[in-house]
Coordinates of C-alpha atoms in Angstrom, one line a residue:
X845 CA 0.0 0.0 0.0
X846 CA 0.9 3.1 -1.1
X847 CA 0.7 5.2 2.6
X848 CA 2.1 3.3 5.2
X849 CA 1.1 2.3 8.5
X850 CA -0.3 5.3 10.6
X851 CA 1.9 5.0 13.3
X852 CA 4.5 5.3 11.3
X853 CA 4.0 8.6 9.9
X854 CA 3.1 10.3 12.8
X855 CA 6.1 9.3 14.7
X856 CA 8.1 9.8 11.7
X857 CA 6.6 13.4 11.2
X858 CA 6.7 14.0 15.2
X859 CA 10.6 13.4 14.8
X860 CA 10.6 16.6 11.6
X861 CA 8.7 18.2 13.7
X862 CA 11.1 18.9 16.4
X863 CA 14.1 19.1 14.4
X864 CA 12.7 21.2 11.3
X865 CA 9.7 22.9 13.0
X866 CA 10.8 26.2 13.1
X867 CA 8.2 27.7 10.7
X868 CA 5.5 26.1 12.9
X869 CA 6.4 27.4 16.1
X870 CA 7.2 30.9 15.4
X871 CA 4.2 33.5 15.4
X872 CA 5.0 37.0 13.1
X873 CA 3.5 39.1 16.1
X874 CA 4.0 42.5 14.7
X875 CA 6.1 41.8 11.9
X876 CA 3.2 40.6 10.0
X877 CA 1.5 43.6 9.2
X878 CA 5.0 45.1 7.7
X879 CA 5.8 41.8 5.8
X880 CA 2.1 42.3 3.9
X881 CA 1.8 45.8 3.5
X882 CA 5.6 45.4 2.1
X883 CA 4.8 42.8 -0.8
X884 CA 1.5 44.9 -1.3
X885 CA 3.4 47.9 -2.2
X886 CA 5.9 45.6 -4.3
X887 CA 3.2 44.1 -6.3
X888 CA 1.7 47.5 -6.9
X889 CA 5.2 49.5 -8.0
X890 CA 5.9 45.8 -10.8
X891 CA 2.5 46.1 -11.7
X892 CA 2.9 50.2 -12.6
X893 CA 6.1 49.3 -14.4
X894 CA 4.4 46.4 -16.8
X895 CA 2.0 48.9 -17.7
X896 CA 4.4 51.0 -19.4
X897 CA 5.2 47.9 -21.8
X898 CA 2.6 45.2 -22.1
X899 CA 0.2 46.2 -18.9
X900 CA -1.1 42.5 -19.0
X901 CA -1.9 40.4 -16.2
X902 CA -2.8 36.5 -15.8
X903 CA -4.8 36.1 -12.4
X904 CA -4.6 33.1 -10.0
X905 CA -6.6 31.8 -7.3
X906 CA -5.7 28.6 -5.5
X907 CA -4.1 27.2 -2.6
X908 CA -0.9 28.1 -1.3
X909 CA 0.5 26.4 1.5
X910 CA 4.3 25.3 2.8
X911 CA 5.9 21.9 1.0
X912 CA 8.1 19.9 3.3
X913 CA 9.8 17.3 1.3
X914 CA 11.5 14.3 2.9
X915 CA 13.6 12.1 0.7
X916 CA 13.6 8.3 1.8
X917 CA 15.1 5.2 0.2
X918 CA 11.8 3.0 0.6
X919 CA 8.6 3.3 2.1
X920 CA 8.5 1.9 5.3
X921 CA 6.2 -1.8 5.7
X922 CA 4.2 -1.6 9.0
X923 CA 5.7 -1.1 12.4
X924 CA 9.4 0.1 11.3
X925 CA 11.2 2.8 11.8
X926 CA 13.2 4.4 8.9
X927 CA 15.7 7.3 8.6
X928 CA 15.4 10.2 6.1
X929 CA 17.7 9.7 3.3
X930 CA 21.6 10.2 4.3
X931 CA 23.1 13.4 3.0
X932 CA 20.0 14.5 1.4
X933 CA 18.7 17.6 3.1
X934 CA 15.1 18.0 3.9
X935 CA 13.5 20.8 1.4
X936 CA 10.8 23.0 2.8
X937 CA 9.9 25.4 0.0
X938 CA 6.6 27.2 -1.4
X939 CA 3.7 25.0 -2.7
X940 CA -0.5 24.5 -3.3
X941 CA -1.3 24.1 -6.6
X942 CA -2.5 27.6 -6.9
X943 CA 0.9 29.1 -5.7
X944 CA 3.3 26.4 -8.0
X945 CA 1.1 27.8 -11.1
X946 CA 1.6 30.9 -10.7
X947 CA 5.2 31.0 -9.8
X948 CA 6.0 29.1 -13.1
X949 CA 4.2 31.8 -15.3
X950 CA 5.8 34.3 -13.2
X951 CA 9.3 32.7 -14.4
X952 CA 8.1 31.8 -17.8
X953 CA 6.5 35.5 -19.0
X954 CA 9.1 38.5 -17.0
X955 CA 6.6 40.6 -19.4
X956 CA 3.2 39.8 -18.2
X957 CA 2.2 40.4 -14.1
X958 CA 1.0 37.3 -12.3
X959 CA -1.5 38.5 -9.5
X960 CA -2.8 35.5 -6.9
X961 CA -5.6 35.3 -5.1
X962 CA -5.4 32.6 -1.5
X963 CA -5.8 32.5 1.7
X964 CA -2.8 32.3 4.8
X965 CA -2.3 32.8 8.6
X966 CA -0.3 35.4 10.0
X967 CA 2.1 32.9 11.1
X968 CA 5.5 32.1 10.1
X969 CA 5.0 29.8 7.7
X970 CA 3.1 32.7 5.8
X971 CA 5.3 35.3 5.8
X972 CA 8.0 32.5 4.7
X973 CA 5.7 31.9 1.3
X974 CA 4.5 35.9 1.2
X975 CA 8.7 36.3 0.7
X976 CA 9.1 33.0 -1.0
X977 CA 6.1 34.1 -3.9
X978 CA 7.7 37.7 -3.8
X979 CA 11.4 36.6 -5.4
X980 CA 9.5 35.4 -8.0
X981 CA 7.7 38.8 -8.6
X982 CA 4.3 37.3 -7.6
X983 CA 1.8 40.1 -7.0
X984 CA 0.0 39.7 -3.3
X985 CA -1.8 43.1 -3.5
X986 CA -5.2 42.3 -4.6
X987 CA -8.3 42.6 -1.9
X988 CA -8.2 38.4 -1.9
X989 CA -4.9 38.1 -0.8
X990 CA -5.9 37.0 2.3
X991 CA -3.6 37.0 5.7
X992 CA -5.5 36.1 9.1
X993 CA -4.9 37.0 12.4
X994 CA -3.8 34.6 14.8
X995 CA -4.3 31.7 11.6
X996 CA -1.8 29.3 10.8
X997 CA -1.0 28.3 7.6
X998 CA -1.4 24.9 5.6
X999 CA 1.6 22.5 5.6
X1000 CA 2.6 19.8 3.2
X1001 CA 4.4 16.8 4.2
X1002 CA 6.0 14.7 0.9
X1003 CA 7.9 11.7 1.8
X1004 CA 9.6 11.2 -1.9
X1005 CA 11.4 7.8 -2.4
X1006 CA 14.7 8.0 -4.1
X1007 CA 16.1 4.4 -4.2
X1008 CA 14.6 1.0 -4.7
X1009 CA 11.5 -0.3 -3.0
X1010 CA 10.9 -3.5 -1.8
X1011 CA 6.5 -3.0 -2.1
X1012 CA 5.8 -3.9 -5.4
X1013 CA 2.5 -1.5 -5.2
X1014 CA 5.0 1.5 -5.0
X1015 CA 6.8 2.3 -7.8
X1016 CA 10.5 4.1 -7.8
X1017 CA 10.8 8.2 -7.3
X1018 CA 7.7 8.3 -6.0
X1019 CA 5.8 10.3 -3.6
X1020 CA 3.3 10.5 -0.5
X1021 CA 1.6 13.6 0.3
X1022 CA 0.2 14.1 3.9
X1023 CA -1.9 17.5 4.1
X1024 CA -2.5 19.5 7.5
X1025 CA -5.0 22.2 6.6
X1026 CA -4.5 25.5 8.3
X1027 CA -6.8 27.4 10.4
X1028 CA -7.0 30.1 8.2
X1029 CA -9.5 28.0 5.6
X1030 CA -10.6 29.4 2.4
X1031 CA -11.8 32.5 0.7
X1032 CA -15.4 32.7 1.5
X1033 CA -18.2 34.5 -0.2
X1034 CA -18.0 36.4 3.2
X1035 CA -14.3 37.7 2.1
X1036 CA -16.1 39.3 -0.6
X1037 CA -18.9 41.0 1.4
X1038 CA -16.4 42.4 3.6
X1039 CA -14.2 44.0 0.6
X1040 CA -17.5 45.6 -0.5
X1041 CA -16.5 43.7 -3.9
X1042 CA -19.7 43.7 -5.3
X1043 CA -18.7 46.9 -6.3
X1044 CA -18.4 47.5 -9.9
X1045 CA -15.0 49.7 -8.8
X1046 CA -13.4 46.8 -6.9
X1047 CA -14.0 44.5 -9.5
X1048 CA -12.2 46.6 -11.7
X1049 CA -9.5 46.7 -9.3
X1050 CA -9.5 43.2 -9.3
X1051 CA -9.6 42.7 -12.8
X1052 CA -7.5 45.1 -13.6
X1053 CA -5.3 44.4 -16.9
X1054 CA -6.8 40.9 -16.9
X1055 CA -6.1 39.2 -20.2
X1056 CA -6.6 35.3 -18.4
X1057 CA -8.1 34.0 -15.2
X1058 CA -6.7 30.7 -13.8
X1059 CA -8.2 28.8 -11.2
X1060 CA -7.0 25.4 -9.4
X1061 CA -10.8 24.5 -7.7
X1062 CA -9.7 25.6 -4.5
X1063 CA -11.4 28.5 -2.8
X1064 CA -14.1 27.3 -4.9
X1065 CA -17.5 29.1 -4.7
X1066 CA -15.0 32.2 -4.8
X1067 CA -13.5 31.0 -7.8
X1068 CA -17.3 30.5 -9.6
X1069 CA -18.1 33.8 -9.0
X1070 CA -14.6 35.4 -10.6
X1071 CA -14.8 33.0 -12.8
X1072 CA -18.8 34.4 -13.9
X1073 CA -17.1 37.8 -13.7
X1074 CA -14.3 37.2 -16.1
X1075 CA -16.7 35.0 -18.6
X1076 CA -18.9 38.4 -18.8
X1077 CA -15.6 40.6 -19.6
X1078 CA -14.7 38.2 -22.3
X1079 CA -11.6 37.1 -20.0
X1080 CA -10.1 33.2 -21.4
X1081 CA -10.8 30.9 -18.2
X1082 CA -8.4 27.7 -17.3
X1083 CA -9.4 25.7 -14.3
X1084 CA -7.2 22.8 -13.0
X1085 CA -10.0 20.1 -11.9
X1086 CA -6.8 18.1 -9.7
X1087 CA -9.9 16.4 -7.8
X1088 CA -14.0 16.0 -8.0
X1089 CA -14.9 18.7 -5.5
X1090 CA -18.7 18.2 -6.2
X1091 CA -21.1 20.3 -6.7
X1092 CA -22.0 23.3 -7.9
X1093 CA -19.4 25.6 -7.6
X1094 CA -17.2 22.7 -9.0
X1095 CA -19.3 21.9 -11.4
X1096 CA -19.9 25.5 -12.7
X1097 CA -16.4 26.1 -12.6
X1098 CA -16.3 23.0 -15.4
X1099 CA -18.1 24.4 -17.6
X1100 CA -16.7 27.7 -17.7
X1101 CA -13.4 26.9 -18.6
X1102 CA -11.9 27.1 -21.8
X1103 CA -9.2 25.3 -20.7
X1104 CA -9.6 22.3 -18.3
X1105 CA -7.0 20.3 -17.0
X1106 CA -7.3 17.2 -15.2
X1107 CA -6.5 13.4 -15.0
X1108 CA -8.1 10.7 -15.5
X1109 CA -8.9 10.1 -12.2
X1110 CA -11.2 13.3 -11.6
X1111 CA -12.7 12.0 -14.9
X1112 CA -14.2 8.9 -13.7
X1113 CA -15.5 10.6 -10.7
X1114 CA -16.6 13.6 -11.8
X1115 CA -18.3 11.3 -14.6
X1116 CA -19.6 8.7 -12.4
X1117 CA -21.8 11.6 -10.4
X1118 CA -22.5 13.5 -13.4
X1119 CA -23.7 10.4 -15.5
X1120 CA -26.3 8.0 -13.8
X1121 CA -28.8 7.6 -16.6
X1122 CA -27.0 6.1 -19.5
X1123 CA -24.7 3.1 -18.6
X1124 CA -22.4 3.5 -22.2
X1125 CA -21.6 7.2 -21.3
X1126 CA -20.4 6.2 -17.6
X1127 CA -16.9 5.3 -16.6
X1128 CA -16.3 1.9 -16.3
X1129 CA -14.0 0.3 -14.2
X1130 CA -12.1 -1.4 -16.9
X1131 CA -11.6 1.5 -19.0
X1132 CA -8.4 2.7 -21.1
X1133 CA -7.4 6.1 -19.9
X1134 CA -8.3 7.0 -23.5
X1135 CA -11.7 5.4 -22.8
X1136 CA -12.3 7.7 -19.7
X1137 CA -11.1 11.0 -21.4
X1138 CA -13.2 10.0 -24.2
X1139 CA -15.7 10.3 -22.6
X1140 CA -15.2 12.9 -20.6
X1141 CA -15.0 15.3 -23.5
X1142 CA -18.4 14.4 -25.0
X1143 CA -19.9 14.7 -22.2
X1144 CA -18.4 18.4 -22.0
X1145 CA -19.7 19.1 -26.0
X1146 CA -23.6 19.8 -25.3
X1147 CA -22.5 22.5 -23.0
X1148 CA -20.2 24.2 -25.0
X1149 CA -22.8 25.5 -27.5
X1150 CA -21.4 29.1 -26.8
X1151 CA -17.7 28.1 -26.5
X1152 CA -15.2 25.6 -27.7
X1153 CA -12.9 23.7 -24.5
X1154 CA -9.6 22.5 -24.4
X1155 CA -9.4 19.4 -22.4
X1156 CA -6.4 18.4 -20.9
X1157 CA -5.5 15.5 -19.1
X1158 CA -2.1 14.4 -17.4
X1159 CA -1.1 11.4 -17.0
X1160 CA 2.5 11.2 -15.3
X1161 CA 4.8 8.8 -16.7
X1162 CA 2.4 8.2 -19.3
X1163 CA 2.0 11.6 -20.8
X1164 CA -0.8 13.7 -21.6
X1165 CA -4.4 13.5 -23.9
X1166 CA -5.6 16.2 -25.6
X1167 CA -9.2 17.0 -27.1
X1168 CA -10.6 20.3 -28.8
X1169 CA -13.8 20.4 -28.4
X1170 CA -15.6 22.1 -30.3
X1171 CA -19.7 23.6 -30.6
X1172 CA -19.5 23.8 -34.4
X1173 CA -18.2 20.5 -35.5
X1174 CA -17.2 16.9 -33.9
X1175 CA -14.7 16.9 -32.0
X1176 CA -11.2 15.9 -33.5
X1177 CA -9.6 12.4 -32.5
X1178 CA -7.6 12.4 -29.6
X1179 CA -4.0 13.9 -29.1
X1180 CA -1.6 11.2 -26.9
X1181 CA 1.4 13.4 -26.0
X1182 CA 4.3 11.4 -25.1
X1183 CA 7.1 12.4 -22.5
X1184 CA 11.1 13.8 -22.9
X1185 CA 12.6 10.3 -22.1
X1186 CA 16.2 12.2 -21.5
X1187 CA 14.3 13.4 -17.7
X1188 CA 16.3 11.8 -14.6
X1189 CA 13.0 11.7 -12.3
X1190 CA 13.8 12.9 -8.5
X1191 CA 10.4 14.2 -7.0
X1192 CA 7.1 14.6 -9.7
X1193 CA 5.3 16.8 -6.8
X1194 CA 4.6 19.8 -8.6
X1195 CA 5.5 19.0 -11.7
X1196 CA 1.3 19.2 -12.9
X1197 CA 1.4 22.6 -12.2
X1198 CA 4.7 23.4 -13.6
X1199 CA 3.0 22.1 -17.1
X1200 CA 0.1 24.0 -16.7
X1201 CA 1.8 27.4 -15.9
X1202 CA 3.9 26.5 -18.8
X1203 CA 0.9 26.3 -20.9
X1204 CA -0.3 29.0 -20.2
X1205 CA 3.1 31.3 -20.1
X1206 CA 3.8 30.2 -23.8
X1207 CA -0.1 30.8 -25.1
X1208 CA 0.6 34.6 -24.5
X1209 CA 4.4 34.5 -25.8
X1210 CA 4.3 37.6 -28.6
X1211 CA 5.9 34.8 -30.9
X1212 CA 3.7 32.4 -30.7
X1213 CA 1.5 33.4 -33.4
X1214 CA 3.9 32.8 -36.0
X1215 CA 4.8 29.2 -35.7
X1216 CA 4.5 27.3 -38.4
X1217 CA 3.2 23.9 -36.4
X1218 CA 0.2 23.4 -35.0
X1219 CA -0.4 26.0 -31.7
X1220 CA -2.2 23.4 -29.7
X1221 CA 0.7 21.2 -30.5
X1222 CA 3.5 23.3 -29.2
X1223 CA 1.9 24.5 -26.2
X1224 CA 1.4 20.9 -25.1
X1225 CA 5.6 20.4 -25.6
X1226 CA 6.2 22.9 -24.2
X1227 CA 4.4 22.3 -21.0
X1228 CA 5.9 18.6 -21.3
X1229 CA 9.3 19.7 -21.4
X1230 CA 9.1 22.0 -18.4
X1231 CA 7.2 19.9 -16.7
X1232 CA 9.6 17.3 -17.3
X1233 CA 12.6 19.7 -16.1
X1234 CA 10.6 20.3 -12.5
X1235 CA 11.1 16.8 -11.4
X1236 CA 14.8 16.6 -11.9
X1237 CA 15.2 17.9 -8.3
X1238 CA 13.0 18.0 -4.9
X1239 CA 10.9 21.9 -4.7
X1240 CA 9.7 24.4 -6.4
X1241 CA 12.6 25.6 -7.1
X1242 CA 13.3 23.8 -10.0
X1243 CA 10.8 25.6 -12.2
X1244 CA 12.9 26.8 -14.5
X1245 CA 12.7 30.3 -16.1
X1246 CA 12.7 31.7 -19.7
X1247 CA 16.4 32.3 -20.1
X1248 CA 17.1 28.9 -18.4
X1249 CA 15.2 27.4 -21.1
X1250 CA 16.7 29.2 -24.0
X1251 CA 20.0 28.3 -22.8
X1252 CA 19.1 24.6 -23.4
X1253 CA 18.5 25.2 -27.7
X1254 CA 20.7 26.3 -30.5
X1255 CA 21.1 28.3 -32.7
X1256 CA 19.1 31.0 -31.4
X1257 CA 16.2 32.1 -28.7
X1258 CA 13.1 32.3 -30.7
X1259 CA 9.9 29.9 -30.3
X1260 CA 10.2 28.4 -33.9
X1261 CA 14.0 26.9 -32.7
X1262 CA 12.3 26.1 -29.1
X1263 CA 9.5 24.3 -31.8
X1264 CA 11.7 21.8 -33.5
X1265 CA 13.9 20.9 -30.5
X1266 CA 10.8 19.5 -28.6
X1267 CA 9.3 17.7 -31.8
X1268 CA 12.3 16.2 -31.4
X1269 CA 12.4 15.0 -27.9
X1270 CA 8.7 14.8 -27.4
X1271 CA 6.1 12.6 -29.7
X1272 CA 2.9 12.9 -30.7
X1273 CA 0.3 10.9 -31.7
X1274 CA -3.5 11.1 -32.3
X1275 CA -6.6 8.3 -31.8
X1276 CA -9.7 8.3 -32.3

């Protein structure tokens, strides 16, 4: 089994605890009210310098929380005690899906301002990610960048095996996430009410410069409503459906998007609770993965009579699978993205949101209109290839940046160079 035996883990995260738990055990007291009206004023003064150039901004709300990675040789079987991995440091460093995503446009697009939207305490571990999201030029200014008082902030432990294991359920370099929410909870419709943000002025704050709203289905009935706002000012809308959250904030969320991205393991429960009436429509146990996301985008094409969806789903090792679908016409076979082979896997966490910040980074790239391959094609390298370059090392701090990647192709630093190295390195394939 895949998470070991209780006991285990909690004396194996009680041990971490003491050793590591600084972040936990230290409250901001009056320092936190200078550390966010600080990264307020930074966000502000970057966001008044992109508007001399491009004045665009991608908007993110999602979870942000602190990732403490643990490397370990092999999972542990019941009742044993294990060591962390010799001479291999325990990482703490910024995480929540939310958070990754935006980071990685951040590093991908220096010319477009990445603005989040979450919810912290006013502990340490916040003002750690506040500072952490801030070296990455992150903007924390907006009214639903939320810090509360006397909160503490949501923690992350991933135990990632490095080496060899002896289950034969777990495979190698993988990894175990264990989740302690904070008591600082999620944006509420109530966060709203208090900002006053229905508004028409705050929304335009909010919105501001707004060219794409991205949303990772936390903070969800929050993220319906944006998401309702940006729909009306003709804003593109990307939700990352990680998980069936239910309905029907979730499920309004869906079918806003223009770009979804999930796996095939939100498909067949989101499917399974959409579809109860027609047995050939609904997930079966047996099914390919190809099978699932099959059916998954038809089930999306009745609703998209007044928009077209790109559907998205990762598969780890495995790839990717990519519909279009679209109101007008049937929807196009399936695209099977493969994966850069070359990759020396260390720790995957993260490495979803790395390809969907990648995604989205490159789909605004000046250059990207004048590629001679298919757009859909690239974007889905592209996001392959960093992905691919996040899980070479434990953290988020692997994401790598623009100049990072051109670094990596010859013989120059434009997209259509960047376009036939990864057709190179990264295969494609359609079904139907």
């Amino acid at each position: 089994m895949r998470f070991c035996h209780l006991s285990i883990v909690l004396c194996f995260l009680f041990s971490i605890e003491v050793t590591y738990g600084s972040f936990v055990a230290m409250p901001m007291g009056s320092n936190a009210a200078a550390t966010i009206n600080a990264h307020k004023k930074d966000g502000s003064a970057r966001k008044m310098a992109l508007d001399g150039s491009a004045g665009k901004t991608i908007l993110v709300i999602g979870a942000c929380c602190l990732d403490r990675s643990i490397p370990i040789e092999t999972y542990p079987q019941e009742d044993a005690k294990i060591r962390s991995t010799p001479n291999q440091p325990i990482v703490e460093s910024g995480g929540g899906n939310g958070a990754n995503t935006a980071c990685a446009i951040a590093r991908l697009s220096p010319d477009i301002h990445v603005r989040l939207l979450t919810k912290i305490g006013d502990d340490a571990v916040g003002r750690f990610l506040m500072d952490d999201l801030a070296k990455d030029s992150v903007d924390l200014s907006s009214d639903l960048f939320c810090v509360v008082d006397g909160a503490t902030t949501s923690i992350t432990h991933i135990l990632v095996a490095s080496g060899s294991n002896d289950n034969a359920d777990v495979s190698d370099n993988s990894r175990t996430c264990i989740h302690t929410p904070g008591s600082c909870g999620e944006l509420k419709p109530q966060d709203i009410e208090i900002q006053n943000l229905g508004d028409m002025e705050v929304m335009e704050r909010i919105f501001d410069g707004v060219i794409h709203f991205h949303s990772d289905s936390r903070h969800t009935e929050v993220a319906r409503i944006l998401a309702v706002e940006a729909k009306r000012r003709g804003i593109k809308i990307s939700v990352d459906a990680e998980k069936d959250r239910g309905a029907p904030h979730f499920d309004a969320l869906l079918n806003l998007a223009d770009i979804l991205f999930t796996n095939n393991q939100m498909c067949g429960s989101f499917l399974r609770r959409q579809i109860v009436d027609n047995e050939d429509r609904a997930p079966k146990k047996l099914d390919s993965d190809n099978q699932k996301f099959f059916k998954l985008t038809h089930f999306f094409k009745p609703t998209s009579s007044f928009q077209d969806k790109r559907v998205i789903a990762t598969r780890g090792r495995h790839g990717s699978l990519f519909a279009y679908v679209r109101s007008s016409v049937e929807t196009h076979g399936t695209v099977e993205v493969g994966i850069d082979k070359g990759v020396n896997v260390v720790d995957t966490t993260g490495a979803g949101d790395a390809f969907i910040g990648s995604f989205i980074a490159f789909l605004y790239r000046p250059e990207i209109d004048n590629l001679q391959g298919n757009k859909d094609h690239f974007l889905l390298r592209c996001a392959t290839w960093v992905a691919g370059l996040s899980i070479e090392a434990i953290g988020r701090g692997t994401y790598p940046n623009i100049g990072e990647l051109r670094k990596r192709i010859v013989p120059s630093n434009d997209l259509k160079d960047i376009e036939s190295f990864l057709q190179s390195i990264i295969p494609l394939g359609t079904s139907t």
